[in-house]
Coordinates of C-alpha atoms and ligand atoms in Angstrom, one line a residue:
X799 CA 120.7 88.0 119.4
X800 CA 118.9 86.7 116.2
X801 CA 116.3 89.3 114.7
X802 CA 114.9 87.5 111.4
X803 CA 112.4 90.0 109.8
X804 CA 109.7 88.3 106.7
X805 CA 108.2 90.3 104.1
X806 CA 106.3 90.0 101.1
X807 CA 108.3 90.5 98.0
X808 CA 105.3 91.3 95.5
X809 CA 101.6 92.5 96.1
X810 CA 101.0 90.5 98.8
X811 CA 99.1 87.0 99.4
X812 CA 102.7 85.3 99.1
X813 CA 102.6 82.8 101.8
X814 CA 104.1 84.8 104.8
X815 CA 101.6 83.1 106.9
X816 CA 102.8 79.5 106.3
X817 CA 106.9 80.5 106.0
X818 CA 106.4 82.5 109.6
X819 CA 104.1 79.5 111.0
X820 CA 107.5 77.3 110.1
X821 CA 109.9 79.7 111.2
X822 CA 108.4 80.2 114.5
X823 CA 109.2 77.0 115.7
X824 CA 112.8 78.8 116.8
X825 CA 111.1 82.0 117.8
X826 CA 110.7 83.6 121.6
X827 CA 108.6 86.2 119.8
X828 CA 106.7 86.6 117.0
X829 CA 106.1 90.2 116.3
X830 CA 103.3 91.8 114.0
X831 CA 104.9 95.6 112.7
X832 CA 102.0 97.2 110.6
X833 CA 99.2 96.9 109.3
X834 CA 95.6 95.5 110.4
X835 CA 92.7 93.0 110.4
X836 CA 93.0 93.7 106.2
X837 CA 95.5 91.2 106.7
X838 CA 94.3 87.4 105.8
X839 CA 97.5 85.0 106.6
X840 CA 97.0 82.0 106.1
X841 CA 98.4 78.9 108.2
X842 CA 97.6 75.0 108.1
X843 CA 99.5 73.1 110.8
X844 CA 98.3 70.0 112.9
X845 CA 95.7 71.8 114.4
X846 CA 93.7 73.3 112.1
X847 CA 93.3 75.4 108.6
X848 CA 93.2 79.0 109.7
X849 CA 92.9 82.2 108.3
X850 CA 94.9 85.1 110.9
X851 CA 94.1 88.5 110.5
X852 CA 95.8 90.2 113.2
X853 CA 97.1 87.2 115.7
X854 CA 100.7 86.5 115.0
X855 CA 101.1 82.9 113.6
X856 CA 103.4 82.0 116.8
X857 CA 100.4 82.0 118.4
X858 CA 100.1 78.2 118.0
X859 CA 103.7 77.5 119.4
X860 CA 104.0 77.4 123.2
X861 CA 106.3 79.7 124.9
X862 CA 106.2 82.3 122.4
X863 CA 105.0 85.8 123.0
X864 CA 103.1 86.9 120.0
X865 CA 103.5 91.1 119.5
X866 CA 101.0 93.6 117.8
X867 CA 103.7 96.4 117.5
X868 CA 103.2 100.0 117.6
X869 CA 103.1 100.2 114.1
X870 CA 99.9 97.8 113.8
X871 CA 96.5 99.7 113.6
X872 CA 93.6 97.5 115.8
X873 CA 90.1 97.3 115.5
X874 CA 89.5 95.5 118.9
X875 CA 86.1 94.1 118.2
X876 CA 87.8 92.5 115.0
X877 CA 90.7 91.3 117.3
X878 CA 88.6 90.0 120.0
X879 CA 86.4 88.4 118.0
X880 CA 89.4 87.0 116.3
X881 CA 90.8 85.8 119.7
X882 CA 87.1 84.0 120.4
X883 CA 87.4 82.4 117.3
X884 CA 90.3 80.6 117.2
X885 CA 90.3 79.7 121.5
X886 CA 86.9 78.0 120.7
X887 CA 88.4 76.0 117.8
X888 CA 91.7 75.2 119.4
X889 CA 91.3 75.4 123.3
X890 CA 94.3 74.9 124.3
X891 CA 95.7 78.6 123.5
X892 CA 97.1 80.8 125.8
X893 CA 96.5 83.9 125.0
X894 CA 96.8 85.6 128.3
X895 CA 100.7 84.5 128.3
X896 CA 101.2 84.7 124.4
X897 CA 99.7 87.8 123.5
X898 CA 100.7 91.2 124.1
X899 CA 99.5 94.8 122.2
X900 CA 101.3 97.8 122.3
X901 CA 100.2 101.0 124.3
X902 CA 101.7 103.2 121.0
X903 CA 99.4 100.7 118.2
X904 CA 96.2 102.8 117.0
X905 CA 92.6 102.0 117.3
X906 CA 90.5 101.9 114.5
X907 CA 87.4 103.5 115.3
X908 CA 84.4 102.9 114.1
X909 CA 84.7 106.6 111.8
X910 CA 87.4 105.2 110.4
X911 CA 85.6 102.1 109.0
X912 CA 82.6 104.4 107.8
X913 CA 84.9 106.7 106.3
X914 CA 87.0 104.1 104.3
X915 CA 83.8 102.9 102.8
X916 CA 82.6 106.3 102.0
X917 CA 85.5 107.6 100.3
X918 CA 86.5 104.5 98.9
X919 CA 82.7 104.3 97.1
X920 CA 83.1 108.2 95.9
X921 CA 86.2 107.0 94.0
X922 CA 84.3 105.4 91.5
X923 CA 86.2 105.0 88.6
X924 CA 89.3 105.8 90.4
X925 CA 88.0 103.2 93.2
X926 CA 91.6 102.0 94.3
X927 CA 90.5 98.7 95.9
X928 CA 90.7 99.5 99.6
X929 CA 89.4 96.9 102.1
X930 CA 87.1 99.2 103.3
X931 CA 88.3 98.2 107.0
X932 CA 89.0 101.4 108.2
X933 CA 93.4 101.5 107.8
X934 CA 93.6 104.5 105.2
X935 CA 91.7 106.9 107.6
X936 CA 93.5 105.1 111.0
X937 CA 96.6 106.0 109.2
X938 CA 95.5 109.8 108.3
X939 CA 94.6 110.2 111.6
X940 CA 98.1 109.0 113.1
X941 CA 99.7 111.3 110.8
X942 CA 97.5 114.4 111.3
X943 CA 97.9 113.5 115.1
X944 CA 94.6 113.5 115.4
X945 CA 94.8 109.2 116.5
X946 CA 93.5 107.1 119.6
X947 CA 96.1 104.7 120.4
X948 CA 94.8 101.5 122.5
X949 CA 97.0 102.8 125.9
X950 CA 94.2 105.5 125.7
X951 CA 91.4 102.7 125.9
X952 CA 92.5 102.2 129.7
X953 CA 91.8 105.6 130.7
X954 CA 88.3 106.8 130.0
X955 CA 88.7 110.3 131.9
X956 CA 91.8 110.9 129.4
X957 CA 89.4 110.2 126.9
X958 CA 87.0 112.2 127.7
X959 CA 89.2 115.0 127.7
X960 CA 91.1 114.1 124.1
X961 CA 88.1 112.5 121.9
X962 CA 85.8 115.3 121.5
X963 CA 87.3 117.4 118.8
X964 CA 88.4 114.6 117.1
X965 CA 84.4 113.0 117.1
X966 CA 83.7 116.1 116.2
X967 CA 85.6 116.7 113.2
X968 CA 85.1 113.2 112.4
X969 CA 81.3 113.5 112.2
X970 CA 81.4 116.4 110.6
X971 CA 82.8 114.7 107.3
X972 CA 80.4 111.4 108.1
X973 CA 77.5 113.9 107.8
X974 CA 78.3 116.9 105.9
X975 CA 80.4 115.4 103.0
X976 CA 79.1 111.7 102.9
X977 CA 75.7 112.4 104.1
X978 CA 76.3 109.5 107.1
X979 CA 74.9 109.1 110.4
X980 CA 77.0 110.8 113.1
X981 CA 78.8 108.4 115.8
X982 CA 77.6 109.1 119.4
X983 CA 79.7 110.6 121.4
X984 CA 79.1 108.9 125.1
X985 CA 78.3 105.7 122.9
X986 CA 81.7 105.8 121.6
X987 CA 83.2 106.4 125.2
X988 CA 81.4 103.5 126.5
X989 CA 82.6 101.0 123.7
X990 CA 86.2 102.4 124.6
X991 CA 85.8 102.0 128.1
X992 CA 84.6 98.1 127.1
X993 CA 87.8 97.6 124.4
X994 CA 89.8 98.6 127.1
X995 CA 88.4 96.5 129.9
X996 CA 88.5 93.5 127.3
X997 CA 92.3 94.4 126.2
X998 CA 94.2 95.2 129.3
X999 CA 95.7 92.0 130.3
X1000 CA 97.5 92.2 126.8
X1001 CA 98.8 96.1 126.8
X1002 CA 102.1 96.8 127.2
X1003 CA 105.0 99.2 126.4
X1004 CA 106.9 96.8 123.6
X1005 CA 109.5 99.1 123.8
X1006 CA 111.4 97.7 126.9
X1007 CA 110.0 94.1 126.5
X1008 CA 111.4 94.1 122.7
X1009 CA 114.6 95.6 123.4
X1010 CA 115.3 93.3 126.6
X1011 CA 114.5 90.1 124.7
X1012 CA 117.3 91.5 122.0
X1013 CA 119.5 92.3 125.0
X1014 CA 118.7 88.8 126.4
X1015 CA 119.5 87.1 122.9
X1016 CA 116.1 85.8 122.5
X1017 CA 114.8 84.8 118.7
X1018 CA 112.6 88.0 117.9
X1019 CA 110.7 86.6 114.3
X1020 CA 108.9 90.3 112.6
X1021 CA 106.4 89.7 110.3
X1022 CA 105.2 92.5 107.5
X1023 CA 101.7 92.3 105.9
X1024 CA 101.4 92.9 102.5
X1025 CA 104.5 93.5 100.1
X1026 CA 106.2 96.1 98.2
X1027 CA 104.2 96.9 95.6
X1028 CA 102.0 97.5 98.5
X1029 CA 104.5 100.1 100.1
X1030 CA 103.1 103.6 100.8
X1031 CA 106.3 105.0 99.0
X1032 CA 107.6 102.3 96.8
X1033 CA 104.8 100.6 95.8
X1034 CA 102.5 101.3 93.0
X1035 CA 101.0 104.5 94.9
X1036 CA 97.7 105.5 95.1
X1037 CA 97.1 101.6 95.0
X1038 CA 98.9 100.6 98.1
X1039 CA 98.3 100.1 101.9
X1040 CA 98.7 103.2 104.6
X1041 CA 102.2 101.5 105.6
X1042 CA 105.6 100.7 105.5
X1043 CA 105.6 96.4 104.8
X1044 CA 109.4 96.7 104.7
X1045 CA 112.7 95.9 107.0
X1046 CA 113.2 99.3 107.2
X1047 CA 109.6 99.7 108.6
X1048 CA 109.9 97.1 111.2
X1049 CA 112.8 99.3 112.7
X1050 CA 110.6 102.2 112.6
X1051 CA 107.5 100.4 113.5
X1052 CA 108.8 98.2 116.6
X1053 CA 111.9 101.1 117.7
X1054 CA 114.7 98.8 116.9
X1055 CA 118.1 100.1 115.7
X1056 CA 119.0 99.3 111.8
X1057 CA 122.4 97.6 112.9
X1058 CA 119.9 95.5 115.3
X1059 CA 118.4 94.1 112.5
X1060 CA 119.3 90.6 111.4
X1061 CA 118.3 88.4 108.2
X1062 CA 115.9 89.6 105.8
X1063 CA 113.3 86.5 104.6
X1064 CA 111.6 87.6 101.2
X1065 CA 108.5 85.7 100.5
X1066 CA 107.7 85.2 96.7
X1067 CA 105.2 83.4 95.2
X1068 CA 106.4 80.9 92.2
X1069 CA 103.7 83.3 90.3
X1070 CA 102.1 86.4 90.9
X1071 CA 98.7 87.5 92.3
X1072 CA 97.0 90.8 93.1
X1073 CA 93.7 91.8 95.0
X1074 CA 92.1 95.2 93.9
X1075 CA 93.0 97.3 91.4
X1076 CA 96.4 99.0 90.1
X1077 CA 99.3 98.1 87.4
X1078 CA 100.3 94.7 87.0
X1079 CA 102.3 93.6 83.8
X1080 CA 102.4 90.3 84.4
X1081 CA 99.1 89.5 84.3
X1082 CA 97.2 86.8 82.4
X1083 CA 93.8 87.4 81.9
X1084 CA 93.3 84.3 80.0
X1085 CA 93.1 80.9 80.6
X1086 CA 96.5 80.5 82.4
X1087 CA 95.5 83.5 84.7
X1088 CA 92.6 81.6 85.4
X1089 CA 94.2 77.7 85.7
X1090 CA 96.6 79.9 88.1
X1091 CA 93.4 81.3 90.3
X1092 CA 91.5 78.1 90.8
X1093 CA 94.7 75.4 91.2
X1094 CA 96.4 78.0 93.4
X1095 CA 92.9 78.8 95.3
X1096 CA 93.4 82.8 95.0
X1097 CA 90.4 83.7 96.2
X1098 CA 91.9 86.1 99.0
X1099 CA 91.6 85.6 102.8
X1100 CA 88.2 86.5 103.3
X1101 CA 88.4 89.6 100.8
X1102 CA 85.3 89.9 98.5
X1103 CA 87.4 90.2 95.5
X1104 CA 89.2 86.9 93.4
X1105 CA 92.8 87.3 93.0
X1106 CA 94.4 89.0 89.6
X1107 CA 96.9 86.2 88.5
X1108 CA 100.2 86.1 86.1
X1109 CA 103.6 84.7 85.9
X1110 CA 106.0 85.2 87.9
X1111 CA 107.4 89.6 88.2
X1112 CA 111.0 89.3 89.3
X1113 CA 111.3 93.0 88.3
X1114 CA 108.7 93.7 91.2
X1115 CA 110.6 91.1 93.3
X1116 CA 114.1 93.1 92.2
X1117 CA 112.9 95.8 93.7
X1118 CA 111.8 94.4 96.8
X1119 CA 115.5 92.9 97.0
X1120 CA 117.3 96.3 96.7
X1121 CA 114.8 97.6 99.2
X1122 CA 115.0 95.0 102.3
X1123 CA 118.0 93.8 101.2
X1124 CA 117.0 90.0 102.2
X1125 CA 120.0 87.2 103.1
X1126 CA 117.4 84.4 101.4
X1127 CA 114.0 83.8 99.3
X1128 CA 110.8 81.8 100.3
X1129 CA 109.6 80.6 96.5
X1130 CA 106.4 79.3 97.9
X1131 CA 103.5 77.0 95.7
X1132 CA 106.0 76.0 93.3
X1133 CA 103.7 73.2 93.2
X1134 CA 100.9 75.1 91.5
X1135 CA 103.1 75.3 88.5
X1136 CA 103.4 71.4 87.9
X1137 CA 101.9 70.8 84.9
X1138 CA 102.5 74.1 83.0
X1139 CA 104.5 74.0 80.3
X1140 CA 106.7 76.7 79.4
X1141 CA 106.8 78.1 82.7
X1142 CA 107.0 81.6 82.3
X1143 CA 108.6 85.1 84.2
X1144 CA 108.7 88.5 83.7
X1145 CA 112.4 90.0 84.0
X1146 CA 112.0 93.3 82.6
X1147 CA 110.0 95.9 81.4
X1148 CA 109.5 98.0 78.2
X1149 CA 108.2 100.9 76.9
X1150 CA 108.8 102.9 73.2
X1151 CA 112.0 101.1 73.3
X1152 CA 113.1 101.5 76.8
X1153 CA 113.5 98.9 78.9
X1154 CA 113.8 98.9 82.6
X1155 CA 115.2 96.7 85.5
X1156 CA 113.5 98.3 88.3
X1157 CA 109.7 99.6 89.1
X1158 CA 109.3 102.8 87.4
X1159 CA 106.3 105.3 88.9
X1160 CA 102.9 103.9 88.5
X1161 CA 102.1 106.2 85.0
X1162 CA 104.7 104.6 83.2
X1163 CA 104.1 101.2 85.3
X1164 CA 100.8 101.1 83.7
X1165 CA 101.9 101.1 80.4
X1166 CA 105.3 99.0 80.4
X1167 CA 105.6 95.7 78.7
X1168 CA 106.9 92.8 80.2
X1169 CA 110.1 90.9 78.8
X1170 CA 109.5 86.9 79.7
X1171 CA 111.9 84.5 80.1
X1172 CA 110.7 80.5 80.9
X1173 CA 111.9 77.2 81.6
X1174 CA 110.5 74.2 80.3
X1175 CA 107.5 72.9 82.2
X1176 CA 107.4 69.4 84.7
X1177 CA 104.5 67.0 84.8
X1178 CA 105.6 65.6 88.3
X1179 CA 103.6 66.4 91.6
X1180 CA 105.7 68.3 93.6
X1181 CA 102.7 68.9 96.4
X1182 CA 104.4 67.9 99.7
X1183 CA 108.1 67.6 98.4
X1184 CA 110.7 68.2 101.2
X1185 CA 113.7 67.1 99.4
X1186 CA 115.9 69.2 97.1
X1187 CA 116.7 66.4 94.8
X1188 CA 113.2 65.5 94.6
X1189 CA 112.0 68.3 93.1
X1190 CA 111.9 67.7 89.2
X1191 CA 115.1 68.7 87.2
X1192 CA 113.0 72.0 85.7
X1193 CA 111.5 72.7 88.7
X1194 CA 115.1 73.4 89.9
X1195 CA 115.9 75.1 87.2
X1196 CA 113.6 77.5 87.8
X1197 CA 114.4 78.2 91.4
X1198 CA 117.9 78.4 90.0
X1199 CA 117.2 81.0 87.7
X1200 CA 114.9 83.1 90.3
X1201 CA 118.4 83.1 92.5
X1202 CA 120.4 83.9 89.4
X1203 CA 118.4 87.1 88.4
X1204 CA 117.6 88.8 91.5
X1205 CA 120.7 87.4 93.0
X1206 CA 119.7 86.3 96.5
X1207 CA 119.9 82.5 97.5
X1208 CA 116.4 80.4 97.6
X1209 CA 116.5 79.2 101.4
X1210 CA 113.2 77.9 101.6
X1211 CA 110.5 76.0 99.1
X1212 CA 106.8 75.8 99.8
X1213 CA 105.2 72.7 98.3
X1214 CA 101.7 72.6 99.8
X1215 CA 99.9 74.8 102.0
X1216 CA 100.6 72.5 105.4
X1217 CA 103.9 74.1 107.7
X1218 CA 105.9 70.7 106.8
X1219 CA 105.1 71.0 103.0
X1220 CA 108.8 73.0 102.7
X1221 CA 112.1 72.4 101.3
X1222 CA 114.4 74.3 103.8
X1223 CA 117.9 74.7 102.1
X1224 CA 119.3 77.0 104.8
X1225 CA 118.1 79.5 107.3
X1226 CA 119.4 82.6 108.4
X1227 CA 122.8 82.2 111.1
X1228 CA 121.6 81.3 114.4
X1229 CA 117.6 80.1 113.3
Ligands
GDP1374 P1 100.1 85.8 103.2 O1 99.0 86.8 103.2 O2 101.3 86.2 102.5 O3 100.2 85.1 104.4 O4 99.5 84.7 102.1 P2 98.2 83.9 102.1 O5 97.8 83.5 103.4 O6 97.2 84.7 101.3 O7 98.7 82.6 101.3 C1 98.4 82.3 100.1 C2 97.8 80.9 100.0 O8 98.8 80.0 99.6 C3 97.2 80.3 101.3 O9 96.1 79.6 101.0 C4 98.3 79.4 101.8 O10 97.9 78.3 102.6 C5 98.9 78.9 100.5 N1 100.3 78.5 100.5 C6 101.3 79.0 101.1 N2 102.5 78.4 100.7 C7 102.1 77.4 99.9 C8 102.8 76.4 99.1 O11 104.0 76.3 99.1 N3 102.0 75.6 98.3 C9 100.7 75.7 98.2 N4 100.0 74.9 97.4 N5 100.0 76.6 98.9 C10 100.7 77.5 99.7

């Protein structure tokens, strides 16, 4: 059995997308554990530039089953439409063989999306930089029990019976506090009744499918959105996601037992990047924050807002370490720093004369200092590098010196945005 979990080591937008499209090539499954379409991963292989937002990236391998796990929250017009797109510009996927959704995973309704919007917009100055796609009030809703999960969709008489309370109460803050139109009840019926006509040849129980691939010592590849600083509890709270983006939250997510976990993969970008708002020591709003943006493309997914850049946080990336406990790093665009010259990163933090190794609580976050550290720049082009030796002497020296402080081996390097554009040292035992 090889479980091989990757998640984001920073504030997400590291390059999951592109180290998952590689790694899938050993995968039997390729399993999505939480989060929604506020996801944008991006993946550029031989047939095509695309931009996932819930599709798992195994999606373009044959014979691998591609998993939206219990833990995922679906808007199915976003996901069919998703599906749509991507069968009309690459024909040849199978979806009907290589995608399943769990019965457990919860439907964004279209309250939820109105609702985001609305409370996200009476924030103002608070405004916390949601996507405004409906995951903060999916989430509330799972936790308040209050939820629609997508087995629901099949059965409209269930339904019928379960929604109206919920529509109600749901409309009642659309109207009455946000001063929005009510959703239709029979309307909303209906559209379910549609999702889950549209859906059902992909719903299943993941439960016994996951746990007889592990039995059957299949390759099970999870993949978290987001990253820690994005974590409901360790992350810089209120500015994070709904969810758990962590190994721990796969096994809670997808039902699998800690000691069935295998390898962690942390993805870090060679610098840093952040949509939205919240703390962020590291960053450079100046003209490196800016050379960063544009070289790097940080523009987000399809999100409205550009991307926050700075150097490199390996306190942030420290944290995410002692948290998933990863066997090996993804550095990825190490090629977006060729050219700068001292290469810069943050290993610490101060404040009035205290300094700290790990991410204190967002108050004091906001406030800290960073202590840098560099190397000295490279000129050469590393874009498209795939040998060790061929990466210049200080570009080495600076992967050597992410290993060194946050102690976990570099196993893969992303030089370009393609799947071959990778330095693969070693992969986890069995991948
Ligand atoms: P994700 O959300 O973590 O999957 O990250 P994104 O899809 O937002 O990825 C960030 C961007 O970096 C995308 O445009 C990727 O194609 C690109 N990218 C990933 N790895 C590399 C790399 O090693 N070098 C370069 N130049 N771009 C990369």
């Amino acid at each position: 059995m090889s479980v091989v979990c990757v998640v984001g080591t920073q504030w997400g937008d590291e390059g999951k997308g592109k180290i998952v499209d590689l790694l899938a090539d050993r995968a039997d499954y390729v399993v999505r554990f939480q989060g929604g379409d506020n996801a944008g991963h991006s993946v550029v292989n031989d047939l095509g530039d695309f931009g996932l937002h819930l599709v798992p990236e195994g999606i373009f391998r044959e014979n691998v089953i591609n998993v939206l796990g219990p833990g995922t929250v679906i808007n199915p017009d976003a996901l069919l439409k998703e599906i749509d797109e991507l069968q009309a510009e690459v024909p040849s996927l199978d979806f009907e063989a290589g995608l399943r959704i769990a019965e457990r995973a919860h439907v964004i309704m279209p309250y939820h999306v109105a609702l985001d919007g609305a409370l996200e917009t009476s924030r103002g100055a608070m405004v916390q930089g949601s996507t405004r796609r409906g995951i903060g009030p999916v989430y509330s809703d799972k936790a308040a029990r209050s939820g629609v999960r997508i087995g629901d969709l099949l059965d409209s008489d269930y339904l019928r019976g379960y929604l109206p309370h919920i529509v109600e109460a749901n409309n009642h803050l659309l109207e009455s506090v946000y001063g929005l139109e009510p959703v239709d009840f029979d309307a909303l019926i209906e559209k379910c009744r549609e999702w889950g006509e549209a859906l059902r040849p992909y719903v299943v129980d993941t439960f016994p499918m996951i746990q007889g691939a592990l039995a059957a010592d299949k390759n099970v590849l999870l993949v978290g959105q987001l990253g820690i600083m994005r974590d409901l509890d360790w992350g810089h709270y209120p500015y994070v996601t709904s969810s758990t983006p962590t190994a721990a939250g796969a096994c809670v997510s997808l039902g699998i037992a800690p000691n069935q976990m295998g390898a962690v993969i942390g993805v870090v970008k060679a610098f840093t990047s952040s949509v939205g708002e919240g703390p962020f020591p590291t960053e450079q709003n100046n003209e490196i924050g800016d050379t960063l943006r544009t070289k790097g493309q940080e523009f987000g997914g399809d999100a409205r807002w550009k991307r926050r850049c700075g150097w490199l946080d390996l306190v942030a990336v420290k944290h995410a370490v002692a948290i998933n406990g990863p066997a090996g790093l993804a550095l990825t665009k190490i090629d977006m720093l060729d050219g700068f010259d001292p290469v810069m990163f943050g290993k610490a933090y101060e404040l009035n004369g205290t300094t700290f190794d790990t991410v204190p609580d967002t108050r004091i976050l906001q406030a800290v200092e960073p202590v840098y550290d560099s190397v000295a720049g490279w000129d050469d082009d590393t874009g498209g590098v795939q040998i060790w030796d061929d990466l210049p002497a200080n570009a080495r020296r600076y992967v050597e010196r992410v290993e060194e402080i946050t102690g976990v081996p570099v196993s893969i390097v992303g030089t370009g945005r393609h799947r071959d554009h990778a330095i693969i040292r070693n992969l986890p035992e069995g991948w």
